[in-house]
Amino acid sequence: MNKTSSLKETNNMDNISLTAYRIISIFKLLNEKPVSDKDINIHLQNIIPESRPLSQDTIGIYINTLKAVGCNISRPKKSNDYKFELIDHPFKPNISKEEISALFNLRKFIVSLDDWKLIVETEKLLERVINSLTEVQKNEYLSLKKTLFRGYSLIGKYELIDTLEKYCNKKRYVNFHYESASGNEKLINLVAEKLSYENDALYLWGFDVLNDEIRYYRVDRINKITTINIVMPSYSAEAIKIKYKLSDYSAEMFTPSSTDIIVEEANNVKIITSQINNKFKFFQDILSYGSECIILEPLEIKEEHIKRLSNVLKYYTGEN
């Protein structure tokens, strides 16, 4: 709403309608973030031209009016910089299971577009919808979420994601605390390269200088960035040339990426060469083909893959 339209409206208001307008505006502001008396006055003066600043007592009356209609608003205190905070309110939309399901289906479609920024914005939208639900509806949401997708939550990570994107654009050397799958925290050091969304998770890719390879980490497990080194270490990620064979259904459904070349193709068998920067991801991709994939060369990669499979077999058979 611009100031001209606000002025036309407020010129026609009596004291009762102006008071109601202020109270509704304060509610809208509280619904966005915690606010102080000063924040409220700045907001009201921006949307109501020539409006006089309100006293603390008047603001208190408006807040109490919102409480009287069912809003749960916390009192200003030192721990939150003396701001009013809207904890809950009765003006929540009635969203059906079908509508929640439709939102999840929309999310699944957006994930298929392979645009991590659009996916993050969709997560933000879903979070806002969740926060507007009643407790009963939230339980329905969680139940549907378990059946429709297993995506890892990015709630509370949006500021971190913005920071990581900036560091990727500048190829900055970053150190961060990372929670591994076992629950242990370790310090990771790498040159930030890019962000990508795959397998229902957002990943940070970068060059691990110590191990001389490209690695990737789930963003939802990054707890905090501790230091940023101004001088980026020089590095050169050497790609490994791999040759492998796919057969049957895997060969039929295979779609080459920008680093893949199909060098032979006959009788539902494909021989592929690929340039890889990350062995761990390559082994994960190869495992997804099951017995329909055989690594041909180089020999050291083939032997490393055999060793990994042998270790898995020993784990499940209980061998030492």
Coordinates of C-alpha atoms in Angstrom, one line a residue:
M1 CA 0.0 0.0 0.0
N2 CA 1.5 3.4 -1.0
K3 CA 1.3 6.6 1.0
T4 CA -1.2 8.2 -1.4
S5 CA -3.7 5.4 -1.2
S6 CA -3.2 5.3 2.6
L7 CA -3.8 9.0 2.9
K8 CA -7.1 8.8 0.9
E9 CA -8.2 6.0 3.2
T10 CA -7.2 7.6 6.5
N11 CA -8.7 11.0 5.6
N12 CA -12.1 9.3 5.5
M13 CA -11.5 7.4 8.8
D14 CA -13.1 8.3 12.1
N15 CA -11.2 7.7 15.3
I16 CA -12.7 4.2 15.7
S17 CA -11.7 3.1 12.2
L18 CA -8.2 4.6 12.5
T19 CA -7.7 2.7 15.8
A20 CA -8.9 -0.5 14.2
Y21 CA -6.6 0.1 11.3
R22 CA -3.7 0.6 13.6
I23 CA -4.5 -2.6 15.6
I24 CA -4.8 -4.7 12.4
S25 CA -1.5 -3.2 11.1
I26 CA 0.3 -4.1 14.4
F27 CA -1.1 -7.6 14.1
K28 CA 0.2 -7.9 10.5
L29 CA 3.6 -6.7 11.6
L30 CA 3.8 -9.1 14.6
N31 CA 2.9 -11.9 12.3
E32 CA 6.1 -11.2 10.4
K33 CA 8.6 -10.8 13.3
P34 CA 9.0 -9.6 16.9
V35 CA 8.8 -5.8 17.2
S36 CA 9.5 -3.1 19.6
D37 CA 7.5 0.1 20.4
K38 CA 9.9 2.0 18.0
D39 CA 9.3 -0.6 15.2
I40 CA 5.6 -0.2 15.6
N41 CA 5.7 3.6 15.4
I42 CA 8.0 3.5 12.4
H43 CA 5.7 1.1 10.6
L44 CA 2.5 3.0 11.4
Q45 CA 4.0 6.4 10.3
N46 CA 5.1 4.8 7.0
I47 CA 1.6 3.6 6.2
I48 CA -0.4 6.4 7.7
P49 CA 1.0 9.8 6.5
E50 CA 1.1 12.6 9.1
S51 CA 0.4 10.0 11.9
R52 CA 1.7 11.1 15.3
P53 CA 4.0 8.7 17.3
L54 CA 2.1 6.6 19.8
S55 CA 2.9 6.5 23.4
Q56 CA 4.0 3.2 25.2
D57 CA 0.6 3.2 27.0
T58 CA -1.4 3.5 23.7
I59 CA 0.6 0.7 22.1
G60 CA 0.0 -1.3 25.3
I61 CA -3.7 -0.8 24.9
Y62 CA -3.6 -2.0 21.3
I63 CA -1.6 -5.1 22.2
N64 CA -4.1 -5.9 25.0
T65 CA -6.9 -5.6 22.5
L66 CA -5.2 -8.2 20.3
K67 CA -4.8 -10.4 23.4
A68 CA -8.5 -10.0 24.2
V69 CA -9.4 -11.5 20.9
G70 CA -7.2 -14.5 21.4
C71 CA -3.7 -13.6 20.4
N72 CA -0.9 -14.9 22.6
I73 CA 1.7 -12.1 22.7
S74 CA 4.8 -12.3 24.9
R75 CA 5.8 -9.2 26.9
P76 CA 9.0 -7.3 26.0
K77 CA 12.0 -8.5 27.9
K78 CA 15.8 -8.2 27.9
S79 CA 16.3 -11.7 26.4
N80 CA 14.5 -10.6 23.2
D81 CA 15.7 -7.0 23.0
Y82 CA 12.4 -5.7 24.6
K83 CA 10.2 -6.7 21.7
F84 CA 6.6 -8.0 21.5
E85 CA 6.4 -11.5 20.0
L86 CA 3.3 -13.2 18.6
I87 CA 3.3 -16.7 19.9
D88 CA -0.1 -17.8 18.5
H89 CA -3.3 -16.4 17.2
P90 CA -6.8 -17.6 16.3
F91 CA -6.9 -16.3 12.7
K92 CA -5.5 -19.4 11.1
P93 CA -6.6 -20.8 7.7
N94 CA -8.5 -24.0 7.5
I95 CA -6.4 -26.2 5.2
S96 CA -7.7 -29.6 4.2
K97 CA -5.6 -32.8 3.8
E98 CA -6.2 -32.6 0.1
E99 CA -4.8 -29.1 0.0
I100 CA -1.7 -30.1 2.1
S101 CA -1.2 -33.1 -0.2
A102 CA -1.4 -30.8 -3.2
L103 CA 1.4 -28.6 -1.7
F104 CA 3.6 -31.7 -1.3
N105 CA 2.9 -32.7 -4.9
L106 CA 3.9 -29.2 -6.0
R107 CA 7.1 -29.6 -4.1
K108 CA 7.9 -33.0 -5.7
F109 CA 7.4 -31.4 -9.1
I110 CA 9.7 -28.5 -8.3
V111 CA 12.4 -30.9 -7.1
S112 CA 12.2 -32.5 -10.5
L113 CA 13.2 -29.2 -12.1
D114 CA 16.7 -29.4 -10.6
D115 CA 16.8 -25.8 -9.4
W116 CA 18.0 -25.7 -5.8
K117 CA 17.1 -22.0 -5.4
L118 CA 13.5 -22.6 -6.4
I119 CA 13.4 -25.7 -4.0
V120 CA 14.7 -23.5 -1.1
E121 CA 12.0 -20.9 -1.8
T122 CA 9.4 -23.7 -1.9
E123 CA 10.7 -24.9 1.5
K124 CA 10.2 -21.4 2.9
L125 CA 6.7 -21.3 1.6
L126 CA 5.9 -24.7 3.2
E127 CA 7.4 -23.5 6.5
R128 CA 5.1 -20.4 6.5
V129 CA 2.1 -22.7 5.7
I130 CA 3.1 -25.0 8.6
N131 CA 3.4 -22.1 11.0
S132 CA -0.2 -21.1 10.1
L133 CA -1.7 -24.5 10.9
T134 CA -3.5 -25.6 14.0
E135 CA -1.9 -28.3 16.1
V136 CA -4.3 -30.9 14.7
Q137 CA -3.4 -29.8 11.1
K138 CA 0.3 -29.9 11.9
N139 CA 0.0 -33.5 12.9
E140 CA -1.8 -34.2 9.7
Y141 CA 1.0 -32.4 7.8
L142 CA 3.7 -34.5 9.5
S143 CA 1.8 -37.7 8.8
L144 CA 1.5 -36.8 5.1
K145 CA 5.1 -35.7 4.9
K146 CA 6.3 -39.2 6.0
T147 CA 4.3 -40.9 3.3
L148 CA 5.0 -38.5 0.4
F149 CA 8.7 -37.6 0.8
R150 CA 11.7 -37.9 3.1
G151 CA 13.3 -34.6 2.3
Y152 CA 15.7 -33.3 5.0
S153 CA 14.5 -30.1 6.7
L154 CA 16.2 -26.8 5.9
I155 CA 14.3 -24.9 8.6
G156 CA 16.7 -22.6 10.4
K157 CA 19.3 -22.9 7.6
Y158 CA 18.2 -20.2 5.2
E159 CA 20.6 -17.6 6.4
L160 CA 23.4 -20.2 6.3
I161 CA 22.4 -21.1 2.7
D162 CA 22.6 -17.4 1.6
T163 CA 26.1 -17.2 3.2
L164 CA 27.3 -20.4 1.5
E165 CA 26.0 -19.2 -1.9
K166 CA 28.1 -16.0 -1.5
Y167 CA 31.2 -18.1 -0.6
C168 CA 30.6 -20.4 -3.5
N169 CA 30.4 -17.5 -5.9
K170 CA 33.7 -16.1 -4.6
K171 CA 35.3 -19.6 -4.2
R172 CA 36.2 -18.8 -0.6
Y173 CA 38.1 -21.2 1.7
V174 CA 35.7 -22.1 4.5
N175 CA 35.9 -24.0 7.8
F176 CA 32.7 -25.4 9.4
H177 CA 31.4 -27.8 12.0
Y178 CA 29.7 -30.8 10.4
E179 CA 27.6 -33.4 12.1
S180 CA 28.3 -36.8 10.6
A181 CA 25.8 -39.7 10.1
S182 CA 27.0 -41.2 13.4
G183 CA 26.2 -38.0 15.2
N184 CA 29.8 -37.0 15.8
E185 CA 30.9 -33.4 15.0
K186 CA 34.0 -32.7 13.0
L187 CA 35.7 -29.7 11.5
I188 CA 35.7 -29.5 7.7
N189 CA 38.0 -27.4 5.5
L190 CA 37.3 -26.8 1.8
V191 CA 37.1 -24.3 -1.0
A192 CA 33.4 -23.7 -1.6
E193 CA 32.4 -24.5 -5.2
K194 CA 28.6 -24.9 -5.6
L195 CA 25.3 -25.9 -4.0
S196 CA 23.1 -28.6 -5.5
Y197 CA 19.9 -30.5 -4.6
E198 CA 19.8 -34.2 -5.0
N199 CA 18.5 -37.3 -3.2
D200 CA 16.1 -35.1 -1.2
A201 CA 18.9 -33.0 0.3
L202 CA 20.8 -29.7 -0.4
Y203 CA 24.6 -30.3 -0.7
L204 CA 27.6 -28.0 -0.5
W205 CA 30.4 -29.0 -2.9
G206 CA 34.0 -28.0 -2.5
F207 CA 37.6 -28.9 -3.0
D208 CA 39.2 -30.6 0.0
V209 CA 42.8 -29.3 -0.1
L210 CA 44.2 -31.8 2.4
N211 CA 42.8 -34.9 0.6
D212 CA 43.2 -33.3 -2.9
E213 CA 39.6 -34.1 -4.1
I214 CA 36.1 -32.7 -4.6
R215 CA 33.8 -33.5 -1.7
Y216 CA 30.2 -32.7 -0.8
Y217 CA 28.3 -32.3 2.5
R218 CA 24.6 -32.1 3.4
V219 CA 23.8 -28.5 4.3
D220 CA 21.3 -29.5 7.0
R221 CA 24.2 -31.1 8.9
I222 CA 26.4 -28.0 8.8
N223 CA 26.1 -26.4 12.2
K224 CA 28.1 -23.2 11.8
I225 CA 30.9 -21.6 9.9
T226 CA 33.8 -20.9 12.3
T227 CA 36.3 -19.1 10.2
I228 CA 36.8 -17.7 6.7
N229 CA 40.3 -17.4 5.3
I230 CA 40.8 -14.3 3.1
V231 CA 43.6 -15.9 1.0
M232 CA 42.2 -18.8 -1.0
P233 CA 44.8 -21.7 -1.4
S234 CA 45.6 -22.5 -4.9
Y235 CA 44.4 -25.9 -6.1
S236 CA 43.8 -28.0 -9.1
A237 CA 41.2 -30.8 -8.9
E238 CA 42.5 -33.6 -11.1
A239 CA 39.7 -35.7 -12.7
I240 CA 39.9 -39.5 -12.8
K241 CA 39.0 -41.2 -16.1
I242 CA 36.7 -44.2 -15.4
K243 CA 35.4 -46.9 -17.8
Y244 CA 32.5 -49.1 -16.9
K245 CA 29.9 -51.4 -18.5
L246 CA 26.1 -51.3 -18.0
S247 CA 23.8 -54.0 -19.1
D248 CA 20.0 -54.8 -19.3
Y249 CA 17.6 -52.3 -17.7
S250 CA 20.4 -50.0 -16.4
A251 CA 21.9 -49.7 -19.9
E252 CA 18.5 -49.1 -21.4
M253 CA 17.6 -46.3 -18.9
F254 CA 21.1 -44.7 -18.8
T255 CA 21.2 -41.0 -19.7
P256 CA 24.8 -39.6 -20.0
S257 CA 25.8 -36.5 -18.1
S258 CA 28.1 -33.8 -19.4
T259 CA 31.1 -35.9 -18.2
D260 CA 29.9 -39.2 -19.7
I261 CA 30.7 -40.6 -23.1
I262 CA 29.1 -43.8 -24.5
V263 CA 32.0 -45.4 -26.4
E264 CA 30.3 -48.7 -27.3
E265 CA 26.7 -49.8 -27.5
A266 CA 25.3 -53.2 -28.6
N267 CA 22.8 -55.9 -27.5
N268 CA 21.5 -53.8 -24.6
V269 CA 25.0 -53.2 -23.3
K270 CA 26.8 -49.8 -23.0
I271 CA 30.4 -49.1 -22.4
I272 CA 30.8 -45.7 -20.8
T273 CA 33.8 -43.5 -20.0
S274 CA 33.5 -40.7 -17.4
Q275 CA 35.6 -38.0 -15.8
I276 CA 35.0 -37.9 -12.0
N277 CA 36.3 -35.6 -9.3
N278 CA 34.7 -37.4 -6.4
K279 CA 35.3 -41.1 -5.9
F280 CA 32.7 -41.5 -3.1
K281 CA 29.9 -40.1 -5.2
F282 CA 31.0 -42.3 -8.1
F283 CA 30.8 -45.4 -5.9
Q284 CA 27.4 -44.4 -4.7
D285 CA 26.1 -44.0 -8.3
I286 CA 27.7 -47.4 -9.3
L287 CA 26.0 -49.2 -6.4
S288 CA 22.6 -47.9 -7.6
Y289 CA 23.0 -50.0 -10.8
G290 CA 23.5 -53.2 -8.7
S291 CA 24.8 -56.2 -10.6
E292 CA 24.1 -54.6 -14.0
C293 CA 27.3 -52.5 -13.7
I294 CA 31.0 -53.6 -13.9
I295 CA 34.0 -51.2 -13.5
L296 CA 36.5 -51.9 -16.3
E297 CA 39.3 -49.5 -15.6
P298 CA 41.4 -48.1 -14.0
L299 CA 42.5 -51.1 -12.0
E300 CA 43.0 -49.3 -8.7
I301 CA 39.4 -47.9 -8.8
K302 CA 38.1 -51.4 -9.6
E303 CA 40.0 -52.9 -6.7
E304 CA 38.9 -50.1 -4.3
H305 CA 35.3 -50.8 -5.3
I306 CA 35.8 -54.6 -4.7
K307 CA 37.3 -53.8 -1.3
R308 CA 34.3 -51.6 -0.3
L309 CA 31.9 -54.4 -1.3
S310 CA 33.9 -57.0 0.6
N311 CA 33.8 -54.8 3.7
V312 CA 30.1 -54.5 3.4
L313 CA 29.7 -58.3 3.0
K314 CA 31.9 -58.9 6.1
Y315 CA 29.8 -56.4 8.1
Y316 CA 26.5 -58.2 7.3
T317 CA 28.0 -61.7 7.7
G318 CA 29.7 -60.9 11.0
E319 CA 33.1 -61.7 9.7
N320 CA 36.2 -59.9 11.2

